[in-house]
XYZ file of C-alpha atoms in Angstrom:
725
model
C 55.787 162.446 119.295
C 53.814 165.906 119.157
C 50.649 167.613 117.838
C 50.692 168.409 114.156
C 48.732 171.247 114.944
C 50.263 174.662 116.099
C 48.742 177.772 117.510
C 49.359 180.359 115.370
C 50.414 182.723 118.347
C 53.109 180.582 118.789
C 54.085 180.696 114.869
C 54.193 184.589 114.529
C 57.055 184.865 116.735
C 58.882 182.683 114.625
C 58.453 184.333 111.330
C 59.001 187.893 112.785
C 62.473 186.679 114.245
C 63.705 184.824 110.765
C 61.731 184.948 107.852
C 60.872 188.611 108.412
C 64.092 189.453 108.494
C 64.633 187.989 104.839
C 61.592 189.736 103.546
C 62.445 193.214 104.957
C 65.885 192.941 103.492
C 64.561 192.525 99.661
C 61.604 195.146 100.250
C 64.363 197.793 101.279
C 66.374 197.530 98.655
C 62.948 197.749 96.556
C 61.686 201.023 98.451
C 65.219 202.528 98.323
C 65.058 202.007 94.335
C 68.099 199.920 94.411
C 66.253 197.042 92.473
C 63.416 197.041 90.212
C 60.002 195.315 90.613
C 60.766 192.202 88.312
C 63.565 191.736 90.389
C 62.160 192.143 93.762
C 59.469 189.821 92.888
C 62.067 187.309 91.749
C 64.267 187.695 95.215
C 60.815 187.061 96.811
C 59.557 184.018 94.793
C 63.728 182.936 95.288
C 63.182 182.193 99.142
C 63.345 178.778 100.152
C 61.472 177.939 103.302
C 61.289 174.432 104.769
C 59.432 172.702 107.663
C 61.838 169.328 108.340
C 58.443 167.682 110.463
C 55.788 169.549 108.695
C 52.673 167.614 109.866
C 49.820 169.138 108.436
C 51.537 171.996 107.475
C 49.915 174.903 109.699
C 53.277 176.414 110.064
C 54.305 176.309 106.359
C 50.933 177.674 105.732
C 51.939 180.760 107.970
C 54.863 180.979 106.259
C 53.344 181.223 102.796
C 51.255 183.640 103.744
C 53.749 186.146 104.935
C 55.686 185.974 101.650
C 52.344 186.071 99.420
C 51.455 189.273 101.128
C 54.439 190.701 100.529
C 54.543 189.488 96.861
C 51.068 190.956 96.583
C 52.198 194.182 97.516
C 54.696 194.841 95.285
C 52.702 193.505 92.605
C 50.070 195.726 93.138
C 51.755 198.558 94.454
C 49.041 198.542 97.506
C 49.693 198.334 101.122
C 46.628 196.099 101.469
C 46.027 194.322 98.591
C 42.625 192.502 97.687
C 42.198 189.053 98.493
C 42.452 187.850 95.012
C 45.919 189.138 94.457
C 46.801 187.627 97.422
C 45.747 184.359 96.456
C 47.146 184.579 92.955
C 50.874 185.569 94.945
C 50.039 182.542 97.084
C 50.038 180.092 94.306
C 53.365 181.199 93.042
C 54.705 180.828 96.671
C 53.710 177.838 97.033
C 54.998 176.541 94.016
C 58.198 178.123 94.600
C 59.259 178.766 98.162
C 57.512 176.332 100.339
C 59.124 172.601 101.257
C 57.934 169.805 103.662
C 59.169 166.825 105.401
C 57.641 164.403 107.992
C 57.678 160.855 108.162
C 54.035 159.788 108.601
C 52.531 159.597 105.060
C 49.261 160.874 106.061
C 50.571 163.971 107.283
C 52.436 164.643 104.078
C 49.550 164.445 102.103
C 47.310 166.444 104.764
C 49.923 169.177 104.099
C 49.613 169.068 100.348
C 45.785 169.486 100.894
C 46.186 172.566 103.146
C 48.598 174.152 100.278
C 45.975 173.271 97.699
C 43.138 174.726 99.727
C 44.827 177.851 100.208
C 46.611 178.485 97.038
C 43.454 177.100 94.576
C 42.444 179.846 92.164
C 39.117 178.903 90.228
C 39.817 177.760 86.620
C 43.218 176.419 87.354
C 44.792 173.183 88.299
C 46.338 172.505 91.907
C 49.878 172.835 92.255
C 52.344 170.114 91.435
C 53.621 169.561 95.037
C 55.327 165.918 95.270
C 58.639 167.271 94.433
C 58.486 169.987 97.505
C 56.510 168.003 100.304
C 57.841 164.914 100.695
C 57.591 162.032 103.074
C 60.711 160.729 105.038
C 62.882 160.663 108.084
C 64.808 164.025 108.336
C 67.459 162.960 110.671
C 68.358 160.004 109.140
C 70.061 160.225 105.987
C 72.765 162.494 104.533
C 72.580 166.438 104.038
C 75.214 166.997 101.572
C 76.757 164.876 98.703
C 80.017 165.230 100.482
C 78.995 162.758 103.023
C 79.081 159.828 100.769
C 83.084 160.193 100.728
C 83.089 159.490 104.704
C 82.201 155.748 103.544
C 81.025 153.056 105.830
C 80.883 153.885 109.763
C 82.820 151.623 111.862
C 80.044 152.320 114.376
C 77.663 150.556 111.847
C 78.993 147.370 113.291
C 78.724 147.931 116.821
C 77.346 144.709 118.516
C 73.875 145.348 119.627
C 71.422 143.052 121.422
C 70.062 141.119 118.413
C 73.678 140.919 116.656
C 75.684 137.686 116.937
C 78.621 139.009 118.414
C 81.283 136.992 116.801
C 79.567 138.230 113.053
C 79.673 141.821 114.076
C 83.125 141.974 115.390
C 84.296 140.265 111.987
C 82.624 142.835 110.043
C 83.596 145.648 112.489
C 87.507 144.637 112.170
C 87.305 144.374 108.511
C 85.568 147.849 108.190
C 88.367 149.388 110.508
C 91.178 147.345 108.604
C 89.938 148.808 105.044
C 89.219 152.746 106.489
C 92.928 152.793 107.738
C 94.061 151.206 104.265
C 92.098 154.013 102.703
C 93.458 156.955 104.609
C 96.819 156.168 102.855
C 95.644 156.926 99.629
C 93.050 159.565 100.663
C 94.049 162.483 97.554
C 93.829 159.759 95.010
C 89.942 158.390 96.102
C 89.029 161.947 96.870
C 89.615 162.739 93.398
C 87.914 159.717 92.396
C 84.737 159.941 94.324
C 84.502 163.737 92.869
C 84.378 162.767 89.192
C 82.161 159.631 90.029
C 79.764 161.554 91.751
C 79.795 164.703 89.905
C 79.168 162.842 86.773
C 75.641 161.431 88.319
C 74.713 165.051 90.003
C 75.134 166.791 86.434
C 72.789 163.820 85.127
C 70.237 164.320 87.841
C 70.527 167.881 87.580
C 69.800 168.046 84.010
C 66.819 165.904 84.370
C 65.679 167.789 87.186
C 65.882 171.390 85.216
C 63.818 169.887 82.601
C 61.174 168.607 84.566
C 61.266 171.967 86.820
C 60.538 174.304 84.452
C 57.618 172.778 83.045
C 54.430 175.021 83.423
C 51.368 174.285 85.669
C 48.709 176.086 84.011
C 46.517 173.179 83.017
C 45.563 169.492 84.169
C 47.504 168.203 81.066
C 50.599 170.327 81.685
C 50.333 169.262 85.492
C 49.797 165.311 84.146
C 53.000 166.105 81.820
C 55.141 167.258 84.851
C 54.006 164.800 86.761
C 55.377 162.126 84.426
C 58.638 164.176 84.130
C 59.107 163.797 87.788
C 58.814 160.218 87.748
C 61.173 160.328 85.175
C 63.736 162.258 87.142
C 63.691 159.942 90.325
C 63.960 156.856 87.741
C 66.943 158.406 86.065
C 70.171 156.819 86.350
C 71.993 159.598 88.135
C 69.569 159.755 91.006
C 69.220 156.445 91.439
C 72.866 155.759 91.838
C 73.210 158.351 94.059
C 70.081 157.588 96.044
C 71.462 153.835 96.355
C 74.601 154.793 97.498
C 73.561 157.255 100.106
C 71.093 154.304 101.303
C 73.652 151.996 101.334
C 76.069 154.071 103.609
C 73.096 154.620 105.844
C 71.219 150.973 105.882
C 74.353 149.211 107.186
C 73.196 150.409 110.984
C 70.115 148.956 110.468
C 70.910 145.460 108.953
C 71.133 142.996 111.795
C 74.556 141.247 112.161
C 73.518 137.727 111.895
C 74.143 134.612 110.076
C 70.939 135.237 107.833
C 72.407 138.783 107.010
C 76.019 138.459 106.959
C 75.926 138.192 102.702
C 74.028 141.424 102.910
C 76.210 143.519 104.636
C 78.995 145.878 103.034
C 81.851 147.282 104.256
C 84.128 150.429 103.278
C 86.202 148.815 100.660
C 83.339 147.505 98.304
C 81.700 150.666 98.925
C 84.323 152.849 97.624
C 84.571 150.588 94.559
C 81.190 151.055 93.710
C 81.073 155.089 94.536
C 84.269 155.254 92.148
C 82.759 152.956 89.474
C 85.226 150.178 89.284
C 82.574 147.963 90.709
C 78.665 147.581 89.362
C 75.989 148.903 92.277
C 73.237 146.388 91.111
C 74.021 143.539 93.537
C 71.827 141.921 96.497
C 73.759 144.102 99.093
C 72.580 147.472 97.392
C 69.320 146.070 96.819
C 68.988 145.086 100.500
C 70.029 148.639 101.636
C 67.309 150.056 99.372
C 64.769 147.654 100.822
C 65.639 149.018 104.425
C 65.749 152.437 103.458
C 62.124 152.347 102.010
C 61.137 150.767 105.241
C 63.152 153.220 107.562
C 62.107 156.105 104.951
C 65.776 157.335 105.003
C 65.654 161.352 103.499
C 68.954 162.520 101.776
C 68.525 166.070 101.223
C 70.898 166.595 98.739
C 69.181 164.190 96.331
C 65.510 165.205 97.176
C 65.833 168.857 96.625
C 68.877 169.267 94.893
C 67.742 172.224 93.527
C 68.108 173.933 97.205
C 71.119 172.261 98.408
C 73.106 172.999 94.889
C 72.324 176.745 95.596
C 73.718 176.327 99.321
C 70.660 175.458 101.439
C 67.333 176.965 102.583
C 67.056 180.419 103.840
C 64.797 179.714 106.373
C 63.793 176.825 108.471
C 60.366 176.776 110.338
C 58.925 174.048 112.486
C 57.920 172.634 115.780
C 60.280 169.294 115.581
C 59.324 166.365 117.995
C 60.318 166.062 121.718
C 61.390 162.742 122.912
C 63.383 162.337 126.057
C 66.997 160.712 125.752
C 66.214 157.258 126.849
C 62.723 157.117 125.314
C 64.391 157.338 121.430
C 65.974 153.741 122.257
C 62.139 152.651 123.848
C 59.852 153.890 121.076
C 62.242 154.127 118.321
C 65.039 151.329 118.839
C 68.536 151.443 119.653
C 69.882 151.480 116.288
C 68.043 154.652 115.609
C 70.164 156.237 118.308
C 73.079 154.604 117.486
C 73.168 156.456 114.135
C 72.206 159.537 115.674
C 75.118 159.487 118.291
C 77.468 158.319 115.129
C 76.508 160.968 112.609
C 75.525 164.030 114.711
C 78.420 166.129 116.608
C 78.515 165.813 120.555
C 75.373 163.052 119.380
C 76.477 161.069 122.495
C 74.458 161.110 125.917
C 70.759 161.293 126.356
C 69.791 164.126 124.116
C 66.106 165.108 123.385
C 65.351 163.773 119.925
C 64.568 167.894 119.180
C 68.127 168.462 119.533
C 69.084 166.513 116.207
C 66.711 168.470 114.401
C 68.195 171.551 115.348
C 71.710 170.239 114.016
C 70.061 169.026 110.859
C 68.268 172.038 110.341
C 71.625 174.153 110.419
C 73.464 171.608 108.158
C 70.979 172.349 105.506
C 70.565 176.008 105.418
C 72.462 178.615 103.674
C 75.403 180.574 105.480
C 72.857 183.811 105.790
C 70.115 181.403 106.934
C 67.517 181.105 109.800
C 66.372 178.272 112.040
C 63.282 179.294 114.246
C 61.679 176.801 116.267
C 59.229 175.814 118.844
C 60.667 173.099 121.231
C 61.502 171.837 124.734
C 63.227 173.761 127.568
C 65.442 171.112 127.491
C 66.984 172.429 124.345
C 69.654 174.722 126.324
C 70.346 171.932 128.747
C 72.878 168.949 129.345
C 73.167 166.450 126.544
C 70.576 168.422 124.514
C 72.201 171.782 124.474
C 75.727 170.186 123.201
C 74.165 168.433 120.292
C 71.965 171.305 119.185
C 72.932 174.639 120.467
C 76.140 173.387 121.237
C 76.602 172.578 117.117
C 75.772 176.341 116.573
C 78.926 177.439 118.577
C 81.013 175.524 116.442
C 79.895 176.955 113.009
C 79.899 180.691 114.710
C 76.258 181.318 114.649
C 74.121 183.251 117.360
C 70.978 182.980 119.438
C 68.826 186.002 117.904
C 65.729 185.254 119.612
C 64.542 183.183 122.477
C 61.307 183.037 124.922
C 62.416 180.351 127.570
C 59.036 179.180 128.981
C 55.715 179.810 127.008
C 52.695 178.119 127.978
C 51.102 175.913 124.970
C 47.700 178.066 124.446
C 44.592 175.973 124.907
C 44.066 172.906 127.179
C 47.103 171.142 127.153
C 49.428 171.646 130.146
C 52.866 172.030 128.009
C 55.626 174.925 128.576
C 57.721 175.102 125.040
C 60.556 177.193 124.354
C 60.686 179.553 121.406
C 64.115 179.837 119.680
C 65.508 181.609 116.562
C 69.213 181.275 115.263
C 71.233 182.746 112.712
C 73.957 180.587 111.028
C 76.471 183.724 111.119
C 76.834 186.182 113.273
C 74.107 188.442 113.865
C 75.035 192.430 114.091
C 71.206 193.321 114.738
C 68.857 193.310 117.643
C 68.330 190.232 120.308
C 65.585 189.593 121.861
C 65.287 187.207 124.935
C 62.002 186.968 126.937
C 60.220 190.002 125.173
C 63.404 192.460 126.492
C 65.973 193.643 124.240
C 69.411 192.017 125.101
C 73.250 192.399 124.207
C 73.226 188.848 123.250
C 72.291 185.474 124.085
C 74.280 182.561 125.185
C 73.742 178.798 124.497
C 72.142 178.686 128.407
C 69.810 181.106 126.837
C 70.602 183.617 129.120
C 72.416 187.268 128.303
C 75.821 187.389 128.437
C 79.330 185.378 127.624
C 79.243 181.970 126.579
C 79.957 179.457 129.554
C 82.115 176.641 129.152
C 80.162 173.082 130.008
C 82.452 171.175 132.858
C 84.173 168.167 132.378
C 83.576 164.858 133.826
C 85.921 164.113 136.733
C 87.319 160.418 136.833
C 86.966 159.780 140.282
C 83.384 160.630 140.098
C 82.757 157.583 137.548
C 80.278 154.651 138.457
C 79.136 156.585 141.455
C 75.919 157.817 139.998
C 73.414 155.608 138.361
C 69.674 156.033 137.077
C 67.606 153.142 138.251
C 66.111 150.415 136.183
C 63.900 150.827 133.628
C 61.475 147.911 133.717
C 58.949 149.114 130.845
C 56.017 147.018 131.648
C 53.690 147.318 134.820
C 53.403 143.615 134.552
C 56.408 143.009 136.539
C 55.019 144.907 139.154
C 53.278 142.925 141.916
C 51.440 143.795 145.466
C 52.395 141.642 148.504
C 49.575 139.626 148.324
C 50.270 138.111 144.862
C 54.078 137.793 145.813
C 53.121 135.613 149.052
C 50.977 133.667 146.629
C 53.464 132.990 144.130
C 56.041 132.095 146.850
C 53.745 129.629 148.567
C 52.906 128.061 144.880
C 56.781 128.225 143.750
C 59.337 128.741 146.547
C 62.251 129.364 144.294
C 60.920 132.458 142.974
C 62.017 134.258 146.132
C 65.279 134.536 144.256
C 63.570 136.756 141.450
C 61.042 138.503 143.903
C 62.345 142.035 144.630
C 60.798 145.094 146.845
C 60.578 148.419 144.181
C 61.364 151.371 145.224
C 59.921 154.403 143.185
C 59.778 157.951 143.598
C 56.456 158.327 145.221
C 57.668 155.798 148.012
C 60.719 157.521 148.770
C 59.478 160.903 148.727
C 55.858 160.106 150.215
C 56.264 157.397 152.492
C 57.610 158.526 155.910
C 59.716 155.348 156.045
C 60.845 155.739 152.269
C 60.168 152.094 152.202
C 58.588 150.120 149.024
C 55.279 149.460 148.804
C 55.035 147.046 145.847
C 57.249 144.463 144.827
C 59.001 143.461 141.373
C 59.753 140.288 139.291
C 63.499 140.547 137.927
C 64.952 137.979 135.695
C 68.005 139.996 135.135
C 69.865 138.535 132.153
C 68.767 135.179 133.065
C 67.668 133.222 129.623
C 63.974 132.320 128.917
C 64.365 128.606 129.376
C 65.977 128.821 132.892
C 63.093 131.357 133.706
C 60.405 128.965 132.622
C 61.567 126.072 134.217
C 62.891 127.488 137.699
C 60.578 130.443 138.111
C 57.409 128.945 136.251
C 55.036 131.400 137.889
C 56.900 134.128 137.768
C 57.819 133.369 134.040
C 53.679 132.601 133.798
C 52.764 136.010 135.011
C 55.436 138.214 132.969
C 53.816 136.049 129.842
C 50.427 136.757 130.620
C 51.018 140.706 131.232
C 54.199 141.598 129.782
C 54.810 139.618 126.727
C 51.156 140.623 124.649
C 52.321 144.596 124.948
C 56.260 143.837 124.185
C 55.578 142.021 121.008
C 52.724 143.842 119.845
C 52.568 144.352 116.166
C 51.308 147.531 113.861
C 49.155 146.917 111.116
C 52.114 146.539 108.902
C 53.213 143.508 110.753
C 56.098 144.944 112.739
C 56.697 145.634 116.302
C 55.567 148.337 117.900
C 58.452 148.481 119.919
C 62.047 148.346 118.556
C 64.307 145.218 119.057
C 65.471 143.817 121.463
C 62.356 144.604 123.828
C 60.298 142.154 121.817
C 62.629 139.676 121.930
C 63.883 139.628 125.293
C 60.399 140.397 126.553
C 61.116 139.016 130.152
C 63.530 141.256 130.993
C 63.844 144.925 131.740
C 64.564 147.554 129.117
C 67.214 148.467 130.704
C 68.848 146.304 133.790
C 71.659 148.658 135.029
C 74.097 145.704 135.893
C 76.743 148.174 136.963
C 74.372 149.855 139.443
C 73.704 146.676 141.392
C 77.327 145.366 140.858
C 78.682 148.469 142.273
C 76.753 149.083 145.170
C 76.816 145.198 146.205
C 78.861 145.525 149.207
C 76.872 148.268 150.501
C 74.767 147.940 153.419
C 72.698 151.156 152.507
C 72.777 153.609 149.569
C 72.219 157.319 149.127
C 69.318 158.084 146.548
C 67.267 160.601 145.403
C 64.292 161.235 142.850
C 65.366 162.275 139.294
C 62.370 164.986 139.411
C 61.456 167.266 141.926
C 61.095 170.452 142.970
C 63.430 170.210 145.949
C 66.788 168.179 145.527
C 66.123 165.821 148.374
C 69.064 162.984 149.265
C 68.217 160.160 151.827
C 69.628 156.874 152.771
C 67.712 153.750 151.900
C 68.416 149.940 152.914
C 70.226 148.085 150.036
C 68.662 145.034 148.164
C 65.551 146.835 146.702
C 65.166 147.191 142.703
C 65.605 151.041 142.273
C 62.683 152.423 139.799
C 64.361 154.741 136.834
C 62.478 157.640 138.535
C 65.264 157.562 140.926
C 69.313 158.558 140.696
C 71.202 156.148 143.184
C 74.835 157.042 144.590
C 77.308 154.331 145.578
C 77.782 156.156 149.163
C 76.957 154.748 152.614
C 78.845 157.608 154.325
C 77.455 160.659 156.063
C 80.161 162.713 154.581
C 79.580 162.292 151.252
C 75.613 162.904 152.094
C 76.904 166.132 153.638
C 78.789 167.276 150.468
C 76.030 166.537 148.160
C 73.172 167.857 150.233
C 75.300 170.970 150.574
C 73.714 174.296 148.680
C 76.980 174.208 146.742
C 75.880 171.007 145.017
C 72.565 172.191 144.767
C 73.466 175.416 142.831
C 75.868 173.277 140.469
C 72.777 170.514 139.726
C 70.479 173.235 139.089
C 72.727 175.353 136.808
C 74.009 172.135 135.198
C 70.823 169.624 134.996
C 67.909 170.019 132.976
C 64.313 171.374 134.165
C 61.190 170.059 133.573
C 58.384 172.258 133.112
C 56.712 173.016 136.484
C 57.869 169.947 138.259
C 61.212 171.515 139.027
C 64.612 169.999 138.845
C 65.588 166.959 136.274
C 68.753 165.784 137.838
C 71.340 164.551 135.287
C 73.843 162.311 136.793
C 76.016 162.679 133.789
C 76.065 166.792 134.109
C 75.586 167.383 137.397
C 77.441 164.762 139.612
C 80.145 163.642 137.184
C 81.583 166.924 136.905
C 80.821 167.990 140.563
C 84.254 169.014 142.137
C 84.125 167.422 145.784
C 86.568 168.806 147.882
C 90.170 166.883 148.120
C 92.557 166.670 150.743
C 90.335 167.106 153.493
C 92.138 166.492 156.800
C 90.691 164.007 159.407
C 89.110 166.612 161.574
C 87.145 168.278 158.475
C 86.022 164.768 157.474
C 84.802 163.646 161.211
C 83.007 167.187 161.117
C 81.298 166.645 157.646
C 80.138 162.964 158.975
C 78.680 164.859 162.120
C 77.126 167.204 160.565
C 75.276 164.986 157.781
C 74.367 162.330 160.444
C 72.774 165.198 162.600
C 70.972 166.556 159.716
C 69.516 162.970 158.059
C 68.656 162.056 161.966
C 66.970 165.590 162.713
C 64.790 165.053 159.296
C 64.239 161.612 160.388
C 62.591 162.331 163.787
C 60.793 165.542 162.393
C 59.059 163.388 159.567
C 57.959 160.499 162.175
C 56.590 163.111 164.693
C 54.284 164.658 162.017
C 53.986 161.852 159.915
C 54.761 163.519 156.774
C 56.913 162.036 153.785
C 60.246 164.178 152.492
C 57.957 166.105 149.815
C 55.563 167.750 151.960
C 58.208 168.338 154.936
C 60.332 170.478 152.472
C 57.043 172.233 151.026
C 56.522 172.931 154.703
C 59.820 173.975 155.149
C 60.234 176.289 152.280
C 56.617 177.694 152.527
C 56.450 181.325 152.927
C 53.080 181.173 154.985
C 55.429 179.450 158.108
C 58.061 181.703 159.659
C 59.475 182.246 162.997
C 57.680 185.401 163.446
C 53.701 184.449 162.484
C 51.849 181.726 160.416
C 49.399 182.528 157.917
C 46.441 180.827 158.838
C 44.917 181.441 155.227
C 47.683 179.407 153.567
C 46.176 175.891 152.273
C 49.160 174.265 153.073
C 48.990 175.850 156.588
C 45.236 174.819 156.998
C 46.013 171.103 155.510
C 48.941 170.572 158.225
C 47.017 172.065 160.974
C 44.066 169.144 159.775
C 46.673 166.562 159.546
C 48.585 167.141 162.719
C 45.217 167.376 164.688
C 44.473 163.539 163.010
């Protein structure tokens, strides 16, 4: 999702506003002679730092160097220890303090190599790191043992595109019933859960302690430690807890089909196994373990027991992957999004993937811990804010540092946000964009926290994002359309003009320049027999990419996209059903420097680059084009780097309080104002032969005023040439 290399100038502010505070607190006690050297060394080596999407380990290396420098200073009583002292300290720091997780096995190995190289001392073996740097999906899995008590979630049996509706419903109803019955004897079950899992934990921890205390000074000792670690992960306590955690999560991923129904497990069976009343080595659990291996579930309390048993990490640093809400479904799969929505607070909506990492990070740190991240600027906006920083609000944490718009060093045209949070209330200084402030709210501004507005029922089903076709092969030019219709006249039923953002803002008539094939929900056999030519086009241009396999033989795109390759990724049936009776509709581009609304004829297929509003009257055009709505939209939508506003219907439109109880005269005035404005703008664009974007850029240009025109301005010069032409 993002580069595995992170520039050092972005890493250092993260360390300064998180790990540095922890180190300073330890060294201050030593300087004040409140603790001796031995205890200070122990305190530094007791720090636990993790990167939950560590990549090749660049951020972990920077953190390890900072702790190693502090440790070497204490060991040598020198402000600037020699390189040999720092390297020896580094070996101890890597062994005791540094943890990392990444879903990419290659990244995990590269991270180990980077740490080995940094901590290598001549004549000594490399650190054993298999128990500290691990491969797994940091946000799909359980954080704490107590989460096992939740049992099998009803959401795990939600009907998705690949599921048999009847089978999914049967198992969901069964699970709902069992969970209701369980509620009646919650206390008894809780006691049984504590007893059964505690025994497994104690057994696993005994094995882990034996392994962890083994020395690492010779190659033989490293080999002995490696064998002891394998013994730990094969121990009865570890395998039982992992199998139960895998089984709980796997129910989301197992398709609810005839072939799989005997592998599904509902809450009652899960409880019996968890409480020790039923054996766990059966085919249902085996299936779950296989799914977990494929999906790389990561259960923190099992993988890092010595950390989670002590309350969690002291500090999480990182550069988590960024992936917009809708792209999660396209790139990772609908099941993946469903499990995030079910298992993370405020997980619904279209939050960026990075925001789920924020919430996960906060669940695995101590109450006195820090999370410090390089992330996307949407982290403080819309659904992403609710999932990440919104969770921080619920636990009473503090945002202590933020730089809201930092240009990524180098050639990549990327703007990121740096942010550090404390899990508890912060009583020291706050920094916002390099300035000291009194506090920082979840919008990453100074001041008291603002309450997000609620959606208003009357605004429901009035705004839509356009169709997400996922495949340029659906798109045709005019000549291709004519040729297809000549060969197969039925094709007219599934050929539509296709309006995208470029056509809307660049074409003076706001007309589509291309066409698109749209099979809606039609079954494959009907498409193949009735619309043969269109089907052949998609079979040639769309199917190969939709059904492409990776090296392991798995679909690159998650189901149902490869299975229903002739259909759009998101067809938006409610959009077209709601607007079916309208002659024209109101549209705007989702991403734009200027928020511009305009009417277009109905009957097109609208691109996902557009927001469509189910209105055909000038009254609503006036209200939605007003400065009041524009301010509201900028405040409650997200932004997209230098591109401007990314209009979010759920937070900008559905929450907007349109005026109520207008009298007929007021409504007539608004109609008249809207019509006059829309018509004037249309005539201006026709006269100048300019599209919406260029017209608004000139309107807002500081080089053109009522008093003067700046001839040296590029936009003015371009306009003059255009008008002359």
